[in-house]
XYZ file of C-alpha atoms in Angstrom:
401
model
C -122.366 29.014 163.195
C -120.311 28.062 160.178
C -117.710 30.426 158.754
C -116.414 30.009 155.226
C -112.598 29.345 155.140
C -110.602 29.830 152.054
C -108.218 27.335 150.315
C -106.080 25.209 152.429
C -107.525 26.621 155.672
C -110.966 25.253 154.788
C -109.672 21.947 154.106
C -107.719 21.926 157.279
C -110.789 23.090 159.268
C -112.968 20.421 157.677
C -110.465 17.742 158.521
C -110.189 18.931 162.036
C -113.978 19.361 162.300
C -114.297 15.611 161.957
C -112.662 15.296 165.212
C -114.920 17.930 166.900
C -117.713 16.800 169.032
C -121.160 16.901 167.624
C -123.035 20.220 167.502
C -124.902 19.427 170.547
C -121.555 19.075 172.353
C -119.888 22.111 170.706
C -118.351 24.930 172.665
C -119.499 28.521 172.594
C -118.554 30.946 169.696
C -115.621 32.166 171.515
C -113.843 28.838 171.374
C -114.589 28.512 167.669
C -113.138 31.941 167.050
C -110.012 31.022 168.957
C -109.529 27.881 166.970
C -109.973 29.814 163.804
C -107.292 32.338 164.764
C -104.956 29.462 165.608
C -105.526 27.935 162.258
C -104.713 31.287 160.563
C -101.470 31.428 162.435
C -100.631 27.892 161.372
C -101.542 28.715 157.795
C -99.343 31.695 157.804
C -96.471 29.556 159.201
C -97.071 26.977 156.550
C -96.998 29.704 153.850
C -93.725 31.021 155.190
C -92.286 27.481 155.186
C -93.380 27.000 151.592
C -91.793 30.268 150.580
C -88.549 29.451 152.464
C -88.496 26.026 150.802
C -88.969 27.550 147.330
C -86.159 30.193 148.133
C -83.969 27.332 149.306
C -84.658 25.302 146.175
C -83.858 28.383 144.069
C -80.718 29.070 145.996
C -79.677 25.469 145.715
C -80.243 25.514 141.923
C -78.131 28.660 141.716
C -75.523 27.006 143.927
C -75.520 23.878 141.729
C -75.259 25.967 138.638
C -72.322 27.915 140.158
C -70.673 24.700 141.304
C -71.063 23.177 137.837
C -69.526 26.270 136.293
C -66.652 26.272 138.824
C -66.085 22.541 138.255
C -65.838 23.200 134.524
C -63.427 25.986 135.116
C -61.444 23.709 137.518
C -61.252 20.971 134.892
C -60.030 23.563 132.418
C -57.541 24.913 134.973
C -56.465 21.311 135.791
C -55.867 20.635 132.111
C -53.884 23.848 131.777
C -51.956 23.067 134.894
C -51.214 19.532 133.674
C -50.082 20.896 130.376
C -47.856 23.476 132.094
C -46.439 20.781 134.361
C -45.719 18.534 131.287
C -44.110 21.478 129.503
C -41.997 22.275 132.604
C -40.993 18.641 132.968
C -39.809 18.656 129.310
C -37.931 21.879 129.843
C -36.332 20.480 132.954
C -35.363 17.246 131.145
C -33.958 19.296 128.240
C -32.020 21.419 130.656
C -30.715 18.299 132.461
C -29.518 16.914 129.085
C -27.787 20.204 128.385
C -26.229 20.183 131.831
C -25.059 16.605 131.325
C -23.639 17.525 127.969
C -21.793 20.570 129.401
C -20.524 18.355 132.316
C -19.339 15.794 129.698
C -17.595 18.560 127.793
C -16.077 19.829 130.992
C -14.927 16.419 132.014
C -13.558 15.784 128.507
C -11.641 19.048 128.708
C -10.364 18.030 132.114
C -9.359 14.592 130.825
C -7.637 16.100 127.768
C -5.902 18.615 129.964
C -4.988 15.777 132.406
C -3.703 13.578 129.601
C -1.810 16.525 128.122
C -0.340 17.339 131.564
C 0.695 13.759 132.104
C 2.245 13.529 128.635
C 4.094 16.812 129.188
C 5.315 15.611 132.579
C 6.421 12.258 131.036
C 8.275 14.133 128.253
C 9.908 16.332 130.797
C 10.837 13.322 132.847
C 12.263 11.563 129.886
C 14.232 14.683 128.964
C 15.513 15.074 132.465
C 16.353 11.335 132.499
C 18.147 11.609 129.180
C 20.072 14.658 130.416
C 20.983 12.789 133.614
C 22.309 9.828 131.603
C 24.249 12.089 129.302
C 25.768 13.969 132.295
C 26.569 10.553 133.913
C 28.289 9.278 130.803
C 30.023 12.362 129.864
C 33.590 10.998 129.558
C 35.407 11.884 126.337
C 34.940 8.362 124.931
C 33.269 7.919 121.542
C 34.765 4.648 120.289
C 32.725 1.622 119.231
C 33.942 -2.004 118.837
C 34.563 -3.101 115.225
C 36.338 -6.420 115.760
C 38.489 -8.696 117.839
C 41.750 -8.821 116.007
C 43.955 -11.421 117.763
C 44.479 -13.305 120.952
C 47.468 -14.050 123.125
C 47.591 -16.832 125.635
C 49.461 -15.329 128.499
C 49.338 -18.248 130.977
C 47.851 -21.778 131.336
C 46.534 -23.240 134.598
C 44.529 -26.354 135.434
C 41.549 -24.278 136.765
C 38.579 -23.941 134.546
C 37.143 -20.953 136.450
C 38.737 -17.800 137.725
C 39.542 -14.204 136.820
C 42.675 -12.147 136.246
C 43.160 -8.406 135.620
C 45.101 -5.257 136.079
C 43.975 -2.267 138.008
C 41.608 -0.502 135.477
C 41.832 2.805 137.192
C 45.508 3.388 137.753
C 48.860 3.293 136.096
C 49.994 0.308 138.219
C 51.488 -2.610 136.296
C 50.423 -5.176 138.931
C 48.465 -8.201 137.857
C 45.909 -9.851 140.173
C 45.099 -13.567 139.897
C 42.004 -15.068 141.471
C 41.651 -18.770 141.109
C 38.274 -20.597 141.247
C 34.685 -19.451 141.449
C 34.618 -19.494 145.285
C 37.786 -18.595 147.113
C 39.394 -15.927 149.295
C 43.024 -15.979 148.120
C 44.335 -13.249 145.800
C 47.751 -13.384 144.154
C 49.378 -10.053 143.336
C 52.101 -10.072 140.685
C 54.463 -7.136 140.169
C 53.784 -7.041 136.407
C 52.682 -9.040 133.423
C 56.176 -10.670 132.956
C 56.177 -11.884 136.578
C 52.692 -13.294 136.032
C 53.742 -15.118 132.857
C 56.969 -16.617 134.292
C 56.506 -18.039 137.787
C 60.264 -18.123 138.453
C 60.664 -14.422 137.887
C 61.441 -12.361 140.959
C 59.911 -10.917 143.040
C 57.521 -13.572 144.084
C 53.810 -12.766 144.105
C 52.152 -11.370 147.158
C 49.475 -13.486 148.758
C 46.361 -11.700 150.022
C 43.859 -13.507 152.132
C 40.450 -11.868 152.080
C 38.159 -11.939 155.089
C 35.291 -13.016 152.875
C 35.114 -15.383 149.839
C 34.076 -14.193 146.472
C 31.284 -15.807 144.344
C 31.703 -16.370 140.552
C 34.290 -14.721 138.294
C 33.028 -11.190 138.136
C 35.643 -9.487 140.218
C 37.429 -6.223 139.151
C 40.274 -4.138 140.508
C 39.656 -0.340 140.321
C 41.723 2.454 141.792
C 43.445 0.241 144.326
C 40.279 -1.530 145.446
C 39.025 -5.051 144.745
C 35.297 -5.218 144.097
C 33.688 -8.646 144.371
C 30.309 -10.460 145.082
C 30.264 -11.846 148.606
C 29.644 -15.582 148.524
C 27.681 -15.572 151.736
C 25.001 -13.242 150.221
C 22.849 -13.067 147.092
C 23.504 -9.395 146.271
C 26.243 -7.843 148.497
C 29.204 -6.223 146.841
C 32.377 -5.845 148.901
C 34.932 -3.005 148.353
C 38.292 -4.317 149.582
C 41.331 -1.999 150.052
C 44.254 -3.976 148.561
C 46.933 -1.737 150.178
C 45.440 -1.762 153.721
C 44.011 -5.211 153.403
C 40.744 -4.192 154.960
C 37.101 -4.122 153.853
C 36.450 -0.530 152.970
C 32.764 -0.627 152.246
C 29.850 -2.824 151.106
C 26.552 -2.394 149.363
C 23.441 -4.393 148.486
C 22.706 -4.345 144.838
C 19.016 -3.774 144.235
C 16.652 -4.903 141.489
C 16.580 -8.574 142.404
C 20.282 -8.978 141.752
C 21.938 -12.313 142.568
C 18.801 -14.439 142.412
C 19.720 -16.065 139.026
C 22.797 -16.654 137.021
C 23.913 -13.714 134.896
C 24.880 -16.000 131.967
C 23.479 -19.427 131.129
C 26.940 -20.875 130.365
C 28.720 -19.346 133.426
C 27.460 -21.609 136.195
C 28.813 -19.727 139.139
C 28.502 -16.053 138.358
C 25.423 -14.251 139.725
C 26.781 -10.728 139.646
C 29.381 -9.594 136.999
C 31.290 -6.476 137.734
C 32.918 -4.374 134.931
C 35.025 -1.274 134.388
C 35.252 1.049 131.403
C 36.011 4.689 130.636
C 32.897 5.704 132.665
C 33.820 3.791 135.756
C 32.343 0.865 137.736
C 29.343 -1.197 136.528
C 27.381 -4.290 137.524
C 25.504 -6.775 135.327
C 22.949 -9.178 136.603
C 19.987 -11.046 135.391
C 16.375 -9.824 135.721
C 13.485 -12.057 137.038
C 12.398 -15.053 134.988
C 14.039 -18.133 133.619
C 15.074 -16.372 130.484
C 15.453 -12.998 132.104
C 16.980 -10.029 130.428
C 20.238 -8.549 131.667
C 20.088 -5.500 133.942
C 22.902 -2.933 133.747
C 23.687 -0.838 136.778
C 26.134 2.119 137.025
C 27.821 2.262 140.540
C 29.600 5.251 142.092
C 32.830 3.524 143.351
C 33.564 6.129 146.075
C 30.256 5.747 147.900
C 28.978 2.480 146.380
C 25.788 4.225 145.524
C 23.628 3.297 142.568
C 23.744 6.064 139.997
C 21.391 4.522 137.377
C 19.960 1.226 136.149
C 18.728 0.065 132.725
C 16.787 -3.030 131.626
C 18.531 -4.198 128.472
C 17.102 -6.311 125.650
C 19.949 -8.713 125.951
C 18.965 -12.080 127.383
C 20.992 -14.396 129.683
C 20.030 -17.440 127.694
C 23.020 -18.773 125.712
C 25.170 -15.953 127.100
C 28.609 -16.681 128.601
C 30.106 -13.253 129.389
C 29.861 -9.518 128.743
C 31.976 -6.395 128.983
C 31.535 -2.563 128.653
C 33.489 -0.259 126.292
C 32.753 3.432 126.254
C 29.430 2.934 128.083
C 28.164 0.236 125.739
C 27.355 -3.319 126.815
C 28.579 -6.087 124.582
C 27.212 -9.525 125.406
C 29.065 -12.699 124.148
C 26.927 -15.722 123.160
C 27.645 -19.287 122.153
C 25.567 -22.267 121.241
C 25.546 -24.958 123.871
C 28.664 -23.447 125.491
C 30.671 -24.367 122.414
C 32.202 -22.019 119.812
C 31.986 -19.878 117.883
C 31.665 -17.118 120.393
C 29.708 -14.107 119.002
C 28.647 -10.711 120.216
C 25.064 -10.701 119.111
C 23.578 -8.234 121.473
C 24.659 -4.705 122.414
C 23.050 -2.052 124.510
C 23.893 1.616 124.471
C 22.145 3.733 127.133
C 22.663 6.861 125.005
C 21.387 5.294 121.888
C 24.417 6.274 119.810
C 25.085 2.759 118.488
C 22.600 0.811 116.371
C 22.740 -2.909 115.635
C 23.122 -2.202 111.928
C 26.203 -0.050 112.556
C 28.153 -3.062 114.006
C 29.847 -5.752 111.959
C 29.830 -9.498 112.853
C 31.841 -9.557 116.027
C 33.345 -13.106 116.345
C 36.096 -14.183 118.779
C 38.983 -16.237 117.618
C 38.032 -19.798 117.874
C 38.113 -21.275 121.285
C 36.726 -24.752 122.179
C 35.111 -23.858 125.454
C 33.130 -21.234 127.265
C 34.786 -18.131 128.708
C 34.681 -17.950 132.447
C 35.175 -14.185 132.303
C 35.879 -11.418 129.787
C 36.677 -7.958 131.151
C 37.687 -4.746 129.288
C 40.573 -2.556 130.611
C 40.167 0.977 129.542
C 43.852 1.847 130.172
C 45.360 -0.542 127.551
C 42.163 -0.969 125.490
C 42.296 -4.803 125.672
C 40.062 -7.654 126.836
C 41.237 -9.977 129.712
C 39.621 -13.366 129.477
C 39.709 -16.788 131.107
C 38.882 -19.853 128.899
C 39.421 -23.421 130.102
C 42.331 -22.547 132.312
C 43.985 -20.257 129.733
C 44.513 -16.567 130.655
C 44.042 -14.685 127.369
C 44.395 -11.117 126.049
C 42.275 -10.073 123.050
C 43.410 -7.114 121.004
C 40.439 -4.946 119.791
C 39.674 -2.918 116.731
C 37.554 0.241 117.330
C 36.466 3.327 115.491
C 34.642 6.510 116.312
C 30.891 6.320 116.910
C 28.670 7.703 114.199
C 27.030 11.019 115.006
C 23.277 10.883 115.748
């Protein structure tokens, strides 16, 4: 018995029928009916699979479409995000430039304030220094040197080097005579007449120092002999002439004693001086052609009160002295005359070079071993080729600033 099968089932049945046994071997109708039912179930399953596949394909298309839309939106969002990031980077860069500029302005202000502060401190320091110097040099002395009027040869000896002086800080008439550039014997004369005439009584007093001096830069001030100790480069000795004892000593700073003070004074490394303001020291600064250094010393304690680097050079110099706080340096060419004062230094700045005339010493054939000013009698005491000389001075009042 053959049953008509629709569509795909018929094709499937025919295909399977090819594998069935011949009719003579076929089963009974119940078996055929069972097979038909199984084919119907299989056909329904295949139909459901087809429908599911179509639904899957449709869902996949919808999914692909949505993914495409989302990718497009993502690309747009990515572009917008990139643009926003670029804009943000530009804003950050601009902000950084503004911060750098503000920092530069702040540092500039700080630098300006710092420079202004340093300048103000420097001006204040200079003002305080100037006031200190004016306080230090406040003696009622306003004279300036205008000329060396005359000379008087007081005594003649055979010694080319030495020094002689009166006490520049007392009314004593005693004269002190120190022979040679290295010695320890001091001759004390009662007065100038006794010094000039060896036969005059009383005889001079002989003082043997415990230390030898160096050079011809010694001074006597207020009963004390101040001299450079020969055994050292920069030690100053304060010797009590009455008690005959060393009262005190000091080391002069600033490289003192390492070089000759004056080119034409071959034994003096530290030159001491006295004027209306008190005790001073002159020495050469560093270098072959060093400038002179001027130092004010407190005679009681031997403390350094102040030092100045002067423009005066030691080259061609032979001696110097101070008058009313002004340093006058004597120069000569090759150690021969004429002897001129061609450099002055005023710590207060009250004397200018153009205010001074040509200051020339009366003609002497040789170099001075020493020239010291005595503020009591306003004269210069000098030693020149064994001659002990007094120079009379001409002064006038300093010009107001």
